[in-house]
Amino acid sequence: MMHFILVDNTFKNYSFTFAKKEINTSFENFRVAKINIPPGDFFKFRIGQYNSKGNIWAQEFSPTEAMANPLLKYNNEFE
């Protein structure tokens, strides 16, 4: 799941099938998917995993939090 949440609490749904967006890395047993950030104004985003029974897990972040959290930073190290 990949949702970009707008100020009015609606969201742009950018959910995807992981295998279609997965990129190769040099890390063993570590899988990474990459998408482009959509244009527009959003104040947070939601990531997670779901199946036919519903959400398995979900987490929301603000862009500021994502940039400040070293676990969420991305500096092209997977390319």
mmCIF file of N, CA and C in Angstrom:
data_model
loop_
_atom_site.group_PDB
_atom_site.id
_atom_site.type_symbol
_atom_site.label_atom_id
_atom_site.label_comp_id
_atom_site.label_asym_id
_atom_site.label_seq_id
_atom_site.Cartn_x
_atom_site.Cartn_y
_atom_site.Cartn_z
ATOM 1 N N MET A 1 0.850 -1.165 0.000
ATOM 2 C CA MET A 1 0.000 0.000 0.000
ATOM 3 C C MET A 1 0.897 1.229 0.000
ATOM 4 N N MET A 2 0.499 2.224 -0.775
ATOM 5 C CA MET A 2 1.211 3.499 -0.821
ATOM 6 C C MET A 2 0.182 4.575 -1.069
ATOM 7 N N HIS A 3 -0.118 5.351 -0.024
ATOM 8 C CA HIS A 3 -1.113 6.413 -0.116
ATOM 9 C C HIS A 3 -0.458 7.746 0.216
ATOM 10 N N PHE A 4 -0.749 8.766 -0.562
ATOM 11 C CA PHE A 4 -0.312 10.127 -0.277
ATOM 12 C C PHE A 4 -1.534 10.881 0.229
ATOM 13 N N ILE A 5 -1.518 11.279 1.503
ATOM 14 C CA ILE A 5 -2.692 11.833 2.176
ATOM 15 C C ILE A 5 -2.698 13.351 2.049
ATOM 16 N N LEU A 6 -3.821 13.867 1.549
ATOM 17 C CA LEU A 6 -3.988 15.306 1.327
ATOM 18 C C LEU A 6 -4.551 15.982 2.568
ATOM 19 N N VAL A 7 -4.502 17.313 2.587
ATOM 20 C CA VAL A 7 -4.944 18.089 3.742
ATOM 21 C C VAL A 7 -6.415 17.844 4.066
ATOM 22 N N ASP A 8 -7.237 17.585 3.055
ATOM 23 C CA ASP A 8 -8.672 17.351 3.309
ATOM 24 C C ASP A 8 -8.959 15.908 3.745
ATOM 25 N N ASN A 9 -7.915 15.163 4.040
ATOM 26 C CA ASN A 9 -7.977 13.779 4.532
ATOM 27 C C ASN A 9 -8.390 12.764 3.471
ATOM 28 N N THR A 10 -8.401 13.174 2.206
ATOM 29 C CA THR A 10 -8.527 12.209 1.125
ATOM 30 C C THR A 10 -7.114 11.760 0.774
ATOM 31 N N PHE A 11 -6.978 10.810 -0.127
ATOM 32 C CA PHE A 11 -5.625 10.385 -0.466
ATOM 33 C C PHE A 11 -5.529 9.978 -1.923
ATOM 34 N N LYS A 12 -4.308 10.076 -2.438
ATOM 35 C CA LYS A 12 -3.994 9.567 -3.764
ATOM 36 C C LYS A 12 -3.468 8.144 -3.576
ATOM 37 N N ASN A 13 -4.099 7.212 -4.231
ATOM 38 C CA ASN A 13 -3.734 5.808 -4.075
ATOM 39 C C ASN A 13 -2.641 5.443 -5.080
ATOM 40 N N TYR A 14 -1.448 5.211 -4.581
ATOM 41 C CA TYR A 14 -0.321 4.786 -5.410
ATOM 42 C C TYR A 14 0.113 3.371 -5.023
ATOM 43 N N SER A 15 -0.815 2.587 -4.513
ATOM 44 C CA SER A 15 -0.507 1.205 -4.136
ATOM 45 C C SER A 15 -0.032 0.432 -5.358
ATOM 46 N N PHE A 16 0.799 -0.554 -5.127
ATOM 47 C CA PHE A 16 1.413 -1.285 -6.235
ATOM 48 C C PHE A 16 1.720 -2.711 -5.816
ATOM 49 N N THR A 17 1.944 -3.539 -6.789
ATOM 50 C CA THR A 17 2.423 -4.898 -6.554
ATOM 51 C C THR A 17 3.932 -4.817 -6.404
ATOM 52 N N PHE A 18 4.445 -5.275 -5.274
ATOM 53 C CA PHE A 18 5.858 -5.112 -4.938
ATOM 54 C C PHE A 18 6.776 -5.602 -6.055
ATOM 55 N N ALA A 19 6.501 -6.762 -6.596
ATOM 56 C CA ALA A 19 7.388 -7.353 -7.609
ATOM 57 C C ALA A 19 7.523 -6.469 -8.851
ATOM 58 N N LYS A 20 6.511 -5.670 -9.135
ATOM 59 C CA LYS A 20 6.556 -4.811 -10.322
ATOM 60 C C LYS A 20 7.403 -3.559 -10.119
ATOM 61 N N LYS A 21 7.651 -3.173 -8.876
ATOM 62 C CA LYS A 21 8.419 -1.958 -8.569
ATOM 63 C C LYS A 21 9.745 -2.265 -7.863
ATOM 64 N N GLU A 22 10.027 -3.530 -7.669
ATOM 65 C CA GLU A 22 11.245 -3.908 -6.945
ATOM 66 C C GLU A 22 12.487 -3.540 -7.752
ATOM 67 N N ILE A 23 13.514 -3.048 -7.058
ATOM 68 C CA ILE A 23 14.787 -2.741 -7.696
ATOM 69 C C ILE A 23 15.855 -3.681 -7.139
ATOM 70 N N ASN A 24 16.869 -3.921 -7.945
ATOM 71 C CA ASN A 24 17.969 -4.784 -7.516
ATOM 72 C C ASN A 24 18.866 -4.048 -6.528
ATOM 73 N N THR A 25 19.328 -4.769 -5.534
ATOM 74 C CA THR A 25 20.274 -4.208 -4.565
ATOM 75 C C THR A 25 21.418 -5.191 -4.383
ATOM 76 N N SER A 26 22.453 -4.729 -3.746
ATOM 77 C CA SER A 26 23.582 -5.611 -3.427
ATOM 78 C C SER A 26 23.431 -6.215 -2.037
ATOM 79 N N PHE A 27 22.286 -5.970 -1.408
ATOM 80 C CA PHE A 27 22.035 -6.472 -0.064
ATOM 81 C C PHE A 27 21.313 -7.811 -0.126
ATOM 82 N N GLU A 28 21.853 -8.793 0.545
ATOM 83 C CA GLU A 28 21.218 -10.106 0.581
ATOM 84 C C GLU A 28 20.043 -10.076 1.551
ATOM 85 N N ASN A 29 18.940 -10.675 1.167
ATOM 86 C CA ASN A 29 17.742 -10.772 2.002
ATOM 87 C C ASN A 29 17.155 -9.411 2.371
ATOM 88 N N PHE A 30 17.339 -8.417 1.519
ATOM 89 C CA PHE A 30 16.780 -7.086 1.751
ATOM 90 C C PHE A 30 16.152 -6.625 0.451
ATOM 91 N N ARG A 31 14.840 -6.470 0.456
ATOM 92 C CA ARG A 31 14.116 -6.134 -0.771
ATOM 93 C C ARG A 31 13.649 -4.690 -0.717
ATOM 94 N N VAL A 32 13.760 -3.990 -1.849
ATOM 95 C CA VAL A 32 13.413 -2.575 -1.935
ATOM 96 C C VAL A 32 12.556 -2.347 -3.180
ATOM 97 N N ALA A 33 11.502 -1.559 -3.022
ATOM 98 C CA ALA A 33 10.692 -1.131 -4.155
ATOM 99 C C ALA A 33 10.801 0.385 -4.247
ATOM 100 N N LYS A 34 10.686 0.902 -5.469
ATOM 101 C CA LYS A 34 10.839 2.339 -5.683
ATOM 102 C C LYS A 34 9.717 2.844 -6.581
ATOM 103 N N ILE A 35 9.079 3.964 -6.145
ATOM 104 C CA ILE A 35 8.080 4.637 -6.970
ATOM 105 C C ILE A 35 8.417 6.127 -7.012
ATOM 106 N N ASN A 36 7.847 6.830 -7.966
ATOM 107 C CA ASN A 36 7.996 8.283 -8.033
ATOM 108 C C ASN A 36 6.961 8.935 -7.134
ATOM 109 N N ILE A 37 7.351 10.026 -6.488
ATOM 110 C CA ILE A 37 6.419 10.790 -5.666
ATOM 111 C C ILE A 37 5.517 11.585 -6.600
ATOM 112 N N PRO A 38 4.201 11.528 -6.377
ATOM 113 C CA PRO A 38 3.287 12.238 -7.281
ATOM 114 C C PRO A 38 3.346 13.751 -7.068
ATOM 115 N N PRO A 39 3.006 14.504 -8.101
ATOM 116 C CA PRO A 39 2.929 15.960 -7.921
ATOM 117 C C PRO A 39 1.735 16.293 -7.041
ATOM 118 N N GLY A 40 1.784 17.440 -6.416
ATOM 119 C CA GLY A 40 0.647 17.874 -5.612
ATOM 120 C C GLY A 40 1.022 18.060 -4.167
ATOM 121 N N ASP A 41 0.039 18.472 -3.421
ATOM 122 C CA ASP A 41 0.240 18.804 -2.020
ATOM 123 C C ASP A 41 -0.256 17.675 -1.131
ATOM 124 N N PHE A 42 0.620 17.040 -0.403
ATOM 125 C CA PHE A 42 0.211 16.046 0.583
ATOM 126 C C PHE A 42 0.964 16.332 1.872
ATOM 127 N N PHE A 43 0.356 15.989 3.016
ATOM 128 C CA PHE A 43 1.015 16.313 4.273
ATOM 129 C C PHE A 43 1.546 15.075 4.988
ATOM 130 N N LYS A 44 1.168 13.906 4.524
ATOM 131 C CA LYS A 44 1.765 12.675 5.051
ATOM 132 C C LYS A 44 1.519 11.550 4.059
ATOM 133 N N PHE A 45 2.201 10.449 4.286
ATOM 134 C CA PHE A 45 1.989 9.292 3.433
ATOM 135 C C PHE A 45 1.865 8.045 4.289
ATOM 136 N N ARG A 46 1.177 7.066 3.722
ATOM 137 C CA ARG A 46 0.909 5.807 4.422
ATOM 138 C C ARG A 46 1.507 4.681 3.594
ATOM 139 N N ILE A 47 2.274 3.831 4.272
ATOM 140 C CA ILE A 47 2.807 2.635 3.625
ATOM 141 C C ILE A 47 2.281 1.428 4.372
ATOM 142 N N GLY A 48 2.287 0.295 3.724
ATOM 143 C CA GLY A 48 1.823 -0.910 4.405
ATOM 144 C C GLY A 48 1.704 -2.071 3.456
ATOM 145 N N GLN A 49 1.136 -3.113 3.979
ATOM 146 C CA GLN A 49 0.948 -4.342 3.211
ATOM 147 C C GLN A 49 -0.467 -4.840 3.454
ATOM 148 N N TYR A 50 -1.096 -5.337 2.412
ATOM 149 C CA TYR A 50 -2.460 -5.846 2.550
ATOM 150 C C TYR A 50 -2.643 -7.071 1.673
ATOM 151 N N ASN A 51 -3.699 -7.799 1.946
ATOM 152 C CA ASN A 51 -4.076 -8.938 1.107
ATOM 153 C C ASN A 51 -5.601 -8.950 0.992
ATOM 154 N N SER A 52 -6.155 -10.028 0.517
ATOM 155 C CA SER A 52 -7.607 -10.091 0.306
ATOM 156 C C SER A 52 -8.411 -9.989 1.605
ATOM 157 N N LYS A 53 -7.780 -10.205 2.745
ATOM 158 C CA LYS A 53 -8.466 -10.121 4.036
ATOM 159 C C LYS A 53 -8.359 -8.744 4.679
ATOM 160 N N GLY A 54 -7.544 -7.843 4.099
ATOM 161 C CA GLY A 54 -7.392 -6.494 4.657
ATOM 162 C C GLY A 54 -5.934 -6.150 4.909
ATOM 163 N N ASN A 55 -5.727 -5.121 5.738
ATOM 164 C CA ASN A 55 -4.369 -4.669 6.039
ATOM 165 C C ASN A 55 -3.631 -5.664 6.925
ATOM 166 N N ILE A 56 -2.412 -5.971 6.551
ATOM 167 C CA ILE A 56 -1.530 -6.789 7.384
ATOM 168 C C ILE A 56 -0.797 -5.863 8.345
ATOM 169 N N TRP A 57 -0.309 -4.743 7.817
ATOM 170 C CA TRP A 57 0.300 -3.692 8.631
ATOM 171 C C TRP A 57 0.223 -2.380 7.857
ATOM 172 N N ALA A 58 0.283 -1.255 8.579
ATOM 173 C CA ALA A 58 0.273 0.068 7.964
ATOM 174 C C ALA A 58 0.997 1.036 8.890
ATOM 175 N N GLN A 59 1.639 2.040 8.291
ATOM 176 C CA GLN A 59 2.344 3.065 9.050
ATOM 177 C C GLN A 59 2.228 4.379 8.304
ATOM 178 N N GLU A 60 2.027 5.486 9.037
ATOM 179 C CA GLU A 60 1.956 6.808 8.426
ATOM 180 C C GLU A 60 3.154 7.637 8.862
ATOM 181 N N PHE A 61 3.636 8.489 7.938
ATOM 182 C CA PHE A 61 4.768 9.372 8.197
ATOM 183 C C PHE A 61 4.489 10.721 7.563
ATOM 184 N N SER A 62 5.044 11.774 8.157
ATOM 185 C CA SER A 62 5.051 13.074 7.485
ATOM 186 C C SER A 62 6.352 13.151 6.687
ATOM 187 N N PRO A 63 6.398 13.938 5.618
ATOM 188 C CA PRO A 63 7.654 14.077 4.867
ATOM 189 C C PRO A 63 8.805 14.556 5.751
ATOM 190 N N THR A 64 8.529 15.468 6.688
ATOM 191 C CA THR A 64 9.577 15.955 7.595
ATOM 192 C C THR A 64 10.126 14.820 8.442
ATOM 193 N N GLU A 65 9.245 14.001 8.977
ATOM 194 C CA GLU A 65 9.677 12.861 9.777
ATOM 195 C C GLU A 65 10.483 11.879 8.944
ATOM 196 N N ALA A 66 10.054 11.651 7.721
ATOM 197 C CA ALA A 66 10.761 10.712 6.856
ATOM 198 C C ALA A 66 12.176 11.196 6.560
ATOM 199 N N MET A 67 12.359 12.504 6.388
ATOM 200 C CA MET A 67 13.680 13.046 6.099
ATOM 201 C C MET A 67 14.580 13.048 7.338
ATOM 202 N N ALA A 68 13.987 13.163 8.533
ATOM 203 C CA ALA A 68 14.770 13.235 9.768
ATOM 204 C C ALA A 68 15.110 11.863 10.349
ATOM 205 N N ASN A 69 14.338 10.859 10.004
ATOM 206 C CA ASN A 69 14.522 9.525 10.577
ATOM 207 C C ASN A 69 15.558 8.755 9.749
ATOM 208 N N PRO A 70 16.694 8.404 10.337
ATOM 209 C CA PRO A 70 17.727 7.708 9.562
ATOM 210 C C PRO A 70 17.274 6.357 9.015
ATOM 211 N N LEU A 71 16.281 5.749 9.616
ATOM 212 C CA LEU A 71 15.773 4.472 9.111
ATOM 213 C C LEU A 71 14.930 4.652 7.855
ATOM 214 N N LEU A 72 14.461 5.877 7.605
ATOM 215 C CA LEU A 72 13.603 6.139 6.449
ATOM 216 C C LEU A 72 14.310 6.905 5.341
ATOM 217 N N LYS A 73 15.505 7.400 5.605
ATOM 218 C CA LYS A 73 16.225 8.179 4.587
ATOM 219 C C LYS A 73 16.632 7.295 3.424
ATOM 220 N N TYR A 74 16.625 7.887 2.254
ATOM 221 C CA TYR A 74 17.066 7.185 1.051
ATOM 222 C C TYR A 74 18.006 8.104 0.298
ATOM 223 N N ASN A 75 19.227 7.654 0.090
ATOM 224 C CA ASN A 75 20.245 8.451 -0.591
ATOM 225 C C ASN A 75 20.781 7.717 -1.820
ATOM 226 N N ASN A 76 19.896 7.050 -2.541
ATOM 227 C CA ASN A 76 20.270 6.291 -3.741
ATOM 228 C C ASN A 76 21.235 5.143 -3.443
ATOM 229 N N GLU A 77 21.276 4.690 -2.208
ATOM 230 C CA GLU A 77 22.204 3.609 -1.871
ATOM 231 C C GLU A 77 21.773 2.256 -2.421
ATOM 232 N N PHE A 78 20.564 2.150 -2.946
ATOM 233 C CA PHE A 78 20.084 0.883 -3.472
ATOM 234 C C PHE A 78 20.180 0.792 -4.985
ATOM 235 N N GLU A 79 20.815 1.757 -5.613
ATOM 236 C CA GLU A 79 20.891 1.725 -7.072
ATOM 237 C C GLU A 79 22.298 1.382 -7.528
#
